[in-house]
mmCIF file of C-alpha atoms in Angstrom:
data_model
loop_
_atom_site.group_PDB
_atom_site.id
_atom_site.type_symbol
_atom_site.label_atom_id
_atom_site.label_comp_id
_atom_site.label_asym_id
_atom_site.label_seq_id
_atom_site.Cartn_x
_atom_site.Cartn_y
_atom_site.Cartn_z
ATOM 1 C CA MET A 1 -4.493 -54.037 22.139
ATOM 2 C CA THR A 2 -6.311 -56.708 20.066
ATOM 3 C CA ASP A 3 -9.032 -58.686 21.815
ATOM 4 C CA ILE A 4 -8.806 -62.468 21.287
ATOM 5 C CA GLU A 5 -11.982 -64.486 21.823
ATOM 6 C CA ALA A 6 -12.107 -67.670 23.827
ATOM 7 C CA PRO A 7 -11.201 -70.861 21.933
ATOM 8 C CA GLY A 8 -14.700 -72.287 22.325
ATOM 9 C CA SER A 9 -16.387 -69.420 20.500
ATOM 10 C CA ALA A 10 -18.232 -70.269 17.248
ATOM 11 C CA ASP A 11 -16.800 -67.131 15.609
ATOM 12 C CA THR A 12 -13.169 -67.935 16.388
ATOM 13 C CA GLN A 13 -10.728 -67.016 13.627
ATOM 14 C CA LEU A 14 -7.032 -67.704 13.561
ATOM 15 C CA PRO A 15 -5.046 -64.583 12.578
ATOM 16 C CA ARG A 16 -1.833 -64.910 10.637
ATOM 17 C CA GLY A 17 -0.543 -61.589 9.413
ATOM 18 C CA ASP A 18 -3.206 -59.991 7.250
ATOM 19 C CA HIS A 19 -4.796 -63.336 6.257
ATOM 20 C CA GLU A 20 -7.357 -65.526 7.924
ATOM 21 C CA PHE A 21 -7.784 -69.243 7.366
ATOM 22 C CA THR A 22 -11.226 -70.807 7.326
ATOM 23 C CA VAL A 23 -12.238 -74.395 6.691
ATOM 24 C CA ARG A 24 -15.267 -74.970 4.496
ATOM 25 C CA GLN A 25 -16.974 -78.296 4.945
ATOM 26 C CA ARG A 26 -17.957 -80.126 1.741
ATOM 27 C CA THR A 27 -20.479 -82.919 1.328
ATOM 28 C CA GLN A 28 -19.559 -86.229 -0.245
ATOM 29 C CA THR A 29 -21.431 -85.263 -3.414
ATOM 30 C CA GLN A 30 -19.457 -82.031 -3.701
ATOM 31 C CA LEU A 31 -16.167 -83.881 -3.242
ATOM 32 C CA VAL A 32 -17.059 -86.439 -5.926
ATOM 33 C CA LEU A 33 -18.189 -83.716 -8.334
ATOM 34 C CA ARG A 34 -15.025 -81.691 -7.681
ATOM 35 C CA ARG A 35 -12.763 -84.672 -8.386
ATOM 36 C CA PHE A 36 -14.711 -85.505 -11.544
ATOM 37 C CA VAL A 37 -14.524 -81.927 -12.861
ATOM 38 C CA ARG A 38 -10.741 -81.953 -12.364
ATOM 39 C CA HIS A 39 -10.490 -85.063 -14.587
ATOM 40 C CA ARG A 40 -9.898 -83.273 -17.892
ATOM 41 C CA ALA A 41 -10.301 -86.277 -20.195
ATOM 42 C CA ALA A 42 -13.608 -87.188 -18.537
ATOM 43 C CA MET A 43 -14.941 -83.641 -18.797
ATOM 44 C CA VAL A 44 -14.020 -83.318 -22.474
ATOM 45 C CA SER A 45 -15.569 -86.730 -23.128
ATOM 46 C CA LEU A 46 -18.739 -85.745 -21.289
ATOM 47 C CA VAL A 47 -19.129 -82.622 -23.427
ATOM 48 C CA VAL A 48 -18.550 -84.620 -26.626
ATOM 49 C CA PHE A 49 -21.011 -87.328 -25.555
ATOM 50 C CA VAL A 50 -23.709 -84.786 -24.700
ATOM 51 C CA LEU A 51 -23.214 -83.097 -28.067
ATOM 52 C CA ILE A 52 -23.572 -86.458 -29.826
ATOM 53 C CA LEU A 53 -26.763 -87.137 -27.854
ATOM 54 C CA LEU A 54 -28.264 -83.778 -28.783
ATOM 55 C CA TRP A 55 -27.230 -84.185 -32.417
ATOM 56 C CA ALA A 56 -28.693 -87.693 -32.656
ATOM 57 C CA PHE A 57 -32.026 -86.988 -30.961
ATOM 58 C CA ILE A 58 -32.699 -83.360 -31.933
ATOM 59 C CA GLY A 59 -30.878 -83.177 -35.254
ATOM 60 C CA PRO A 60 -33.339 -85.349 -37.238
ATOM 61 C CA HIS A 61 -36.152 -82.886 -36.444
ATOM 62 C CA LEU A 62 -34.103 -79.995 -37.858
ATOM 63 C CA TRP A 63 -32.541 -81.656 -40.892
ATOM 64 C CA HIS A 64 -34.338 -81.329 -44.232
ATOM 65 C CA TYR A 65 -33.784 -84.971 -45.289
ATOM 66 C CA SER A 66 -35.196 -88.091 -43.675
ATOM 67 C CA TYR A 67 -33.229 -91.295 -43.168
ATOM 68 C CA ASP A 68 -35.872 -93.359 -44.994
ATOM 69 C CA LYS A 69 -36.614 -91.028 -47.929
ATOM 70 C CA TYR A 70 -34.922 -91.157 -51.310
ATOM 71 C CA THR A 71 -33.230 -88.115 -52.815
ATOM 72 C CA GLU A 72 -32.400 -87.381 -56.443
ATOM 73 C CA ASP A 73 -28.659 -87.636 -55.726
ATOM 74 C CA ASN A 74 -27.130 -91.093 -55.984
ATOM 75 C CA SER A 75 -23.626 -91.950 -54.741
ATOM 76 C CA LYS A 76 -22.663 -88.320 -54.192
ATOM 77 C CA PRO A 77 -19.551 -87.485 -52.140
ATOM 78 C CA PRO A 78 -19.802 -85.196 -49.091
ATOM 79 C CA SER A 79 -20.920 -81.663 -49.958
ATOM 80 C CA TRP A 80 -22.779 -78.720 -48.436
ATOM 81 C CA LYS A 81 -26.048 -80.281 -49.585
ATOM 82 C CA HIS A 82 -25.159 -83.745 -48.245
ATOM 83 C CA PRO A 83 -22.438 -83.353 -45.562
ATOM 84 C CA PHE A 84 -21.878 -87.127 -45.343
ATOM 85 C CA GLY A 85 -22.669 -87.847 -48.996
ATOM 86 C CA THR A 86 -25.338 -90.242 -50.292
ATOM 87 C CA ASN A 87 -25.450 -93.966 -51.019
ATOM 88 C CA SER A 88 -26.277 -95.750 -54.259
ATOM 89 C CA SER A 89 -30.013 -95.615 -53.504
ATOM 90 C CA GLY A 90 -29.998 -91.855 -52.943
ATOM 91 C CA TYR A 91 -30.397 -91.906 -49.160
ATOM 92 C CA ASP A 92 -28.833 -88.936 -47.390
ATOM 93 C CA ALA A 93 -26.000 -90.378 -45.284
ATOM 94 C CA TYR A 94 -26.129 -87.486 -42.799
ATOM 95 C CA ALA A 95 -29.745 -88.318 -41.937
ATOM 96 C CA GLN A 96 -28.966 -92.020 -41.800
ATOM 97 C CA VAL A 97 -25.989 -91.575 -39.466
ATOM 98 C CA MET A 98 -28.132 -89.423 -37.155
ATOM 99 C CA ARG A 99 -30.811 -92.117 -37.102
ATOM 100 C CA GLY A 100 -28.223 -94.881 -36.690
ATOM 101 C CA THR A 101 -26.545 -93.065 -33.801
ATOM 102 C CA GLN A 102 -29.922 -92.520 -32.162
ATOM 103 C CA THR A 103 -30.859 -96.211 -32.459
ATOM 104 C CA SER A 104 -27.482 -97.445 -31.225
ATOM 105 C CA LEU A 105 -27.581 -95.057 -28.254
ATOM 106 C CA LYS A 106 -31.118 -96.113 -27.325
ATOM 107 C CA ILE A 107 -30.026 -99.740 -27.309
ATOM 108 C CA ALA A 108 -26.850 -99.026 -25.315
ATOM 109 C CA LEU A 109 -28.607 -96.837 -22.722
ATOM 110 C CA MET A 110 -31.450 -99.335 -22.291
ATOM 111 C CA ILE A 111 -28.907 -102.133 -21.795
ATOM 112 C CA ALA A 112 -27.049 -100.094 -19.188
ATOM 113 C CA LEU A 113 -30.243 -99.146 -17.342
ATOM 114 C CA GLY A 114 -31.782 -102.623 -17.363
ATOM 115 C CA SER A 115 -28.594 -104.473 -16.465
ATOM 116 C CA THR A 116 -27.724 -102.015 -13.698
ATOM 117 C CA LEU A 117 -31.163 -102.141 -12.068
ATOM 118 C CA VAL A 118 -31.429 -105.929 -12.101
ATOM 119 C CA GLY A 119 -27.781 -106.553 -11.223
ATOM 120 C CA ALA A 120 -27.678 -104.002 -8.400
ATOM 121 C CA ILE A 121 -30.799 -105.337 -6.687
ATOM 122 C CA TRP A 122 -29.760 -108.970 -7.179
ATOM 123 C CA GLY A 123 -26.265 -108.399 -5.832
ATOM 124 C CA ALA A 124 -27.484 -106.314 -2.881
ATOM 125 C CA ILE A 125 -29.951 -109.005 -1.778
ATOM 126 C CA ALA A 126 -27.360 -111.766 -2.123
ATOM 127 C CA GLY A 127 -24.719 -109.829 -0.212
ATOM 128 C CA PHE A 128 -27.080 -108.735 2.538
ATOM 129 C CA TYR A 129 -28.575 -112.136 3.390
ATOM 130 C CA ARG A 130 -25.494 -114.269 2.678
ATOM 131 C CA GLY A 131 -25.771 -117.952 3.602
ATOM 132 C CA VAL A 132 -28.074 -120.148 1.523
ATOM 133 C CA VAL A 133 -29.715 -117.174 -0.211
ATOM 134 C CA ASP A 134 -26.341 -115.855 -1.311
ATOM 135 C CA ALA A 135 -25.170 -119.290 -2.467
ATOM 136 C CA VAL A 136 -28.260 -119.939 -4.604
ATOM 137 C CA MET A 137 -28.393 -116.449 -6.102
ATOM 138 C CA MET A 138 -24.696 -116.383 -6.962
ATOM 139 C CA ARG A 139 -24.882 -119.798 -8.632
ATOM 140 C CA VAL A 140 -27.472 -118.261 -10.936
ATOM 141 C CA VAL A 141 -25.041 -115.412 -11.593
ATOM 142 C CA ASP A 142 -22.250 -117.900 -12.319
ATOM 143 C CA LEU A 143 -24.529 -119.714 -14.754
ATOM 144 C CA VAL A 144 -25.331 -116.501 -16.623
ATOM 145 C CA LEU A 145 -21.636 -115.579 -16.742
ATOM 146 C CA THR A 146 -20.773 -118.918 -18.377
ATOM 147 C CA LEU A 147 -23.230 -118.348 -21.220
ATOM 148 C CA PRO A 148 -21.609 -117.147 -24.464
ATOM 149 C CA LEU A 149 -22.981 -113.622 -24.666
ATOM 150 C CA PHE A 150 -22.466 -112.978 -28.336
ATOM 151 C CA ALA A 151 -23.631 -116.382 -29.560
ATOM 152 C CA ILE A 152 -26.867 -116.337 -27.553
ATOM 153 C CA ALA A 153 -27.576 -112.700 -28.412
ATOM 154 C CA LEU A 154 -27.051 -113.539 -32.079
ATOM 155 C CA VAL A 155 -29.465 -116.497 -32.005
ATOM 156 C CA ILE A 156 -32.206 -114.745 -30.026
ATOM 157 C CA SER A 157 -31.906 -111.461 -31.917
ATOM 158 C CA SER A 158 -32.370 -113.305 -35.204
ATOM 159 C CA ARG A 159 -35.753 -114.555 -33.933
ATOM 160 C CA THR A 160 -37.057 -111.194 -32.700
ATOM 161 C CA GLY A 161 -37.340 -109.395 -36.035
ATOM 162 C CA GLY A 162 -34.512 -106.918 -35.469
ATOM 163 C CA SER A 163 -36.472 -104.579 -33.172
ATOM 164 C CA TRP A 164 -34.064 -102.399 -31.240
ATOM 165 C CA TYR A 165 -35.812 -102.888 -27.895
ATOM 166 C CA TRP A 166 -35.689 -106.686 -28.201
ATOM 167 C CA ILE A 167 -31.982 -106.492 -28.948
ATOM 168 C CA ALA A 168 -31.526 -104.328 -25.844
ATOM 169 C CA ILE A 169 -33.559 -106.728 -23.676
ATOM 170 C CA VAL A 170 -31.595 -109.760 -24.870
ATOM 171 C CA ILE A 171 -28.189 -108.172 -24.247
ATOM 172 C CA ALA A 172 -29.290 -106.736 -20.886
ATOM 173 C CA GLY A 173 -30.508 -110.190 -19.863
ATOM 174 C CA LEU A 174 -26.998 -111.524 -20.406
ATOM 175 C CA THR A 175 -24.950 -108.707 -18.851
ATOM 176 C CA TRP A 176 -26.673 -107.935 -15.532
ATOM 177 C CA ALA A 177 -24.627 -110.648 -13.794
ATOM 178 C CA TYR A 178 -21.453 -108.541 -14.049
ATOM 179 C CA VAL A 179 -23.093 -105.759 -12.041
ATOM 180 C CA ALA A 180 -24.486 -108.253 -9.532
ATOM 181 C CA ARG A 181 -21.037 -109.563 -8.632
ATOM 182 C CA VAL A 182 -19.594 -106.083 -8.152
ATOM 183 C CA VAL A 183 -22.521 -104.902 -6.004
ATOM 184 C CA ARG A 184 -22.477 -108.077 -3.913
ATOM 185 C CA SER A 185 -18.810 -107.593 -3.013
ATOM 186 C CA SER A 186 -19.509 -103.985 -2.001
ATOM 187 C CA VAL A 187 -22.529 -104.946 0.094
ATOM 188 C CA LEU A 188 -20.615 -107.710 1.892
ATOM 189 C CA SER A 189 -18.267 -105.020 3.166
ATOM 190 C CA LEU A 190 -20.919 -102.385 3.871
ATOM 191 C CA ARG A 191 -23.246 -104.652 5.843
ATOM 192 C CA GLU A 192 -20.689 -104.883 8.666
ATOM 193 C CA LYS A 193 -20.417 -101.112 9.085
ATOM 194 C CA GLU A 194 -21.645 -99.323 12.191
ATOM 195 C CA PHE A 195 -24.420 -97.402 10.439
ATOM 196 C CA ILE A 196 -26.016 -100.686 9.315
ATOM 197 C CA GLU A 197 -25.909 -102.008 12.876
ATOM 198 C CA ALA A 198 -27.467 -98.733 14.046
ATOM 199 C CA ALA A 199 -30.253 -99.065 11.455
ATOM 200 C CA ARG A 200 -30.979 -102.603 12.657
ATOM 201 C CA ALA A 201 -31.020 -101.450 16.273
ATOM 202 C CA LEU A 202 -33.569 -98.755 15.382
ATOM 203 C CA GLY A 203 -35.843 -101.388 13.867
ATOM 204 C CA ALA A 204 -35.300 -100.692 10.172
ATOM 205 C CA SER A 205 -36.635 -103.434 7.913
ATOM 206 C CA ASP A 206 -34.404 -105.416 5.569
ATOM 207 C CA VAL A 207 -35.915 -103.693 2.541
ATOM 208 C CA ARG A 208 -35.214 -100.262 4.003
ATOM 209 C CA ILE A 209 -31.637 -101.191 4.879
ATOM 210 C CA ILE A 210 -30.981 -102.507 1.366
ATOM 211 C CA PHE A 211 -32.565 -99.642 -0.572
ATOM 212 C CA ARG A 212 -31.922 -96.700 1.782
ATOM 213 C CA HIS A 213 -28.507 -97.577 3.176
ATOM 214 C CA LEU A 214 -26.634 -100.261 1.229
ATOM 215 C CA LEU A 215 -27.404 -99.396 -2.401
ATOM 216 C CA PRO A 216 -26.830 -95.626 -2.011
ATOM 217 C CA ASN A 217 -23.448 -96.306 -0.413
ATOM 218 C CA ALA A 218 -22.534 -98.672 -3.261
ATOM 219 C CA LEU A 219 -23.474 -96.043 -5.832
ATOM 220 C CA GLY A 220 -19.880 -95.472 -6.946
ATOM 221 C CA PRO A 221 -19.166 -98.924 -8.427
ATOM 222 C CA ILE A 222 -22.751 -99.124 -9.709
ATOM 223 C CA ILE A 223 -22.388 -95.932 -11.778
ATOM 224 C CA VAL A 224 -18.955 -96.936 -13.069
ATOM 225 C CA ASN A 225 -20.269 -100.310 -14.214
ATOM 226 C CA ALA A 226 -23.246 -98.616 -15.863
ATOM 227 C CA THR A 227 -20.906 -96.544 -18.036
ATOM 228 C CA ILE A 228 -18.976 -99.662 -18.975
ATOM 229 C CA LEU A 229 -22.234 -101.346 -19.990
ATOM 230 C CA VAL A 230 -23.062 -98.435 -22.310
ATOM 231 C CA ALA A 231 -19.841 -99.029 -24.216
ATOM 232 C CA THR A 232 -20.340 -102.802 -24.124
ATOM 233 C CA GLY A 233 -23.909 -102.434 -25.361
ATOM 234 C CA ILE A 234 -23.083 -100.243 -28.331
ATOM 235 C CA LEU A 235 -20.191 -102.487 -29.409
ATOM 236 C CA THR A 236 -22.288 -105.653 -29.083
ATOM 237 C CA GLU A 237 -25.153 -104.101 -31.040
ATOM 238 C CA THR A 238 -22.681 -102.962 -33.685
ATOM 239 C CA ALA A 239 -21.302 -106.484 -34.043
ATOM 240 C CA LEU A 240 -24.782 -108.038 -34.277
ATOM 241 C CA SER A 241 -25.949 -105.510 -36.858
ATOM 242 C CA PHE A 242 -22.716 -105.888 -38.820
ATOM 243 C CA LEU A 243 -23.394 -109.630 -39.116
ATOM 244 C CA GLY A 244 -26.996 -108.998 -40.129
ATOM 245 C CA PHE A 245 -28.638 -110.170 -36.902
ATOM 246 C CA GLY A 246 -29.265 -106.790 -35.304
ATOM 247 C CA VAL A 247 -31.394 -103.851 -36.396
ATOM 248 C CA GLN A 248 -33.092 -104.506 -39.729
ATOM 249 C CA PRO A 249 -34.159 -102.137 -42.543
ATOM 250 C CA PRO A 250 -36.059 -99.857 -42.947
ATOM 251 C CA ASP A 251 -34.681 -98.840 -39.550
ATOM 252 C CA THR A 252 -30.937 -98.474 -39.217
ATOM 253 C CA SER A 253 -28.090 -98.360 -36.701
ATOM 254 C CA LEU A 254 -24.394 -97.560 -36.825
ATOM 255 C CA GLY A 255 -23.505 -101.236 -37.094
ATOM 256 C CA LEU A 256 -25.969 -101.771 -39.922
ATOM 257 C CA LEU A 257 -24.641 -98.732 -41.801
ATOM 258 C CA VAL A 258 -21.089 -100.078 -41.548
ATOM 259 C CA SER A 259 -22.285 -103.503 -42.694
ATOM 260 C CA GLN A 260 -24.137 -102.099 -45.694
ATOM 261 C CA ALA A 261 -21.132 -99.998 -46.736
ATOM 262 C CA GLN A 262 -18.416 -102.668 -46.437
ATOM 263 C CA THR A 263 -18.573 -103.402 -50.167
ATOM 264 C CA ALA A 264 -18.180 -99.704 -50.994
ATOM 265 C CA VAL A 265 -15.040 -98.970 -48.954
ATOM 266 C CA ASP A 266 -12.958 -98.315 -52.055
ATOM 267 C CA THR A 267 -15.542 -96.445 -54.136
ATOM 268 C CA ARG A 268 -17.544 -94.562 -51.473
ATOM 269 C CA PRO A 269 -15.412 -94.654 -48.312
ATOM 270 C CA TRP A 270 -17.479 -91.951 -46.577
ATOM 271 C CA LEU A 271 -20.345 -94.420 -46.159
ATOM 272 C CA PHE A 272 -18.100 -96.799 -44.202
ATOM 273 C CA TYR A 273 -15.716 -94.619 -42.228
ATOM 274 C CA ILE A 274 -18.122 -91.939 -40.948
ATOM 275 C CA PRO A 275 -20.475 -94.287 -39.008
ATOM 276 C CA GLY A 276 -17.390 -96.235 -37.910
ATOM 277 C CA ALA A 277 -15.884 -93.035 -36.528
ATOM 278 C CA PHE A 278 -19.055 -92.389 -34.508
ATOM 279 C CA ILE A 279 -18.896 -95.888 -33.022
ATOM 280 C CA ILE A 280 -15.301 -95.298 -31.936
ATOM 281 C CA ALA A 281 -16.080 -91.806 -30.607
ATOM 282 C CA ILE A 282 -19.002 -93.012 -28.474
ATOM 283 C CA ALA A 283 -17.066 -95.983 -27.063
ATOM 284 C CA LEU A 284 -14.032 -93.837 -26.228
ATOM 285 C CA THR A 285 -16.003 -91.028 -24.586
ATOM 286 C CA ILE A 286 -17.947 -93.497 -22.453
ATOM 287 C CA ASN A 287 -14.731 -95.211 -21.346
ATOM 288 C CA PHE A 288 -13.129 -91.882 -20.382
ATOM 289 C CA ILE A 289 -16.279 -90.849 -18.487
ATOM 290 C CA GLY A 290 -16.218 -94.151 -16.625
ATOM 291 C CA ASP A 291 -12.533 -93.634 -15.827
ATOM 292 C CA GLY A 292 -13.296 -90.191 -14.411
ATOM 293 C CA LEU A 293 -16.198 -91.507 -12.328
ATOM 294 C CA ARG A 294 -14.030 -94.304 -10.935
ATOM 295 C CA ASP A 295 -11.385 -91.834 -9.837
ATOM 296 C CA ALA A 296 -14.008 -89.470 -8.421
ATOM 297 C CA PHE A 297 -15.728 -92.103 -6.294
ATOM 298 C CA ASP A 298 -12.502 -93.845 -5.259
ATOM 299 C CA PRO A 299 -9.648 -91.304 -5.039
ATOM 300 C CA ARG A 300 -7.242 -94.074 -3.979
ATOM 301 C CA GLN A 301 -7.232 -95.231 -7.606
ATOM 302 C CA GLN A 302 -6.662 -91.748 -8.989
ATOM 303 C CA ARG A 303 -3.573 -91.414 -11.123
ATOM 304 C CA VAL A 304 -1.383 -88.324 -11.017
ATOM 305 C CA ARG A 305 -2.192 -86.146 -14.031
ATOM 306 C CA GLN A 306 -0.217 -83.148 -15.090
#
């Protein structure tokens, strides 16, 4: 006869034929990671984006040509010696696209980091205190949102000498308001939860509640908006550089490479289409990663995928 333990035992197992069913508890981080990994488009995009990052930042140290050094080959089509060809001045396009991708990514990542930090803190403070503080802070956000992003970035960038970090600072200073509004709406909901009331009852300070309880629980929309800002940053930088108000020679960026090659589309198309393809690839991969993160943090928005 089989002995069956009491229901209250910690080692209780439920027999069903020759199989036993156990329930494994997962943390919130494990659940989010599991949902993200199951998002195939996001995972493929993540791999592609990481490869582009490694290629852009490590590749220049391994390649035998420099982006700012002339070669003896002028206007050569793609070959084993010059995989992306050369321009009319003899610059190796492969080295220049690596440098341009690196510069564009540095600008985009700095924009995402700066805008997310400022916007998240601003929105969390406004949502937590509400009242007059919220009203004043959100009117500042509304003012920033009414400013024409591209026009102001174009004017200020033209006065900063084309340095990539100044371009990043200018664009970040005009995009943080989008994050602030998203974080504020999340905090307005979170501040009424029981764990916030418990933290207040235990004597937690406002700073501790904001940074240890509210912001970590609003991490989902914050990360999703950060990925969106990466794509926004690289497209804005591309547009500025294309118009001649972004990164300036001797440095280069993807937008500047496209701008410099627009007159050679018919004669040397590789100079125009290759950096353009990298711009599209980066923007698409970032958007797919953001889509996967959104679904992972908020499974209610997850679409059925075959």
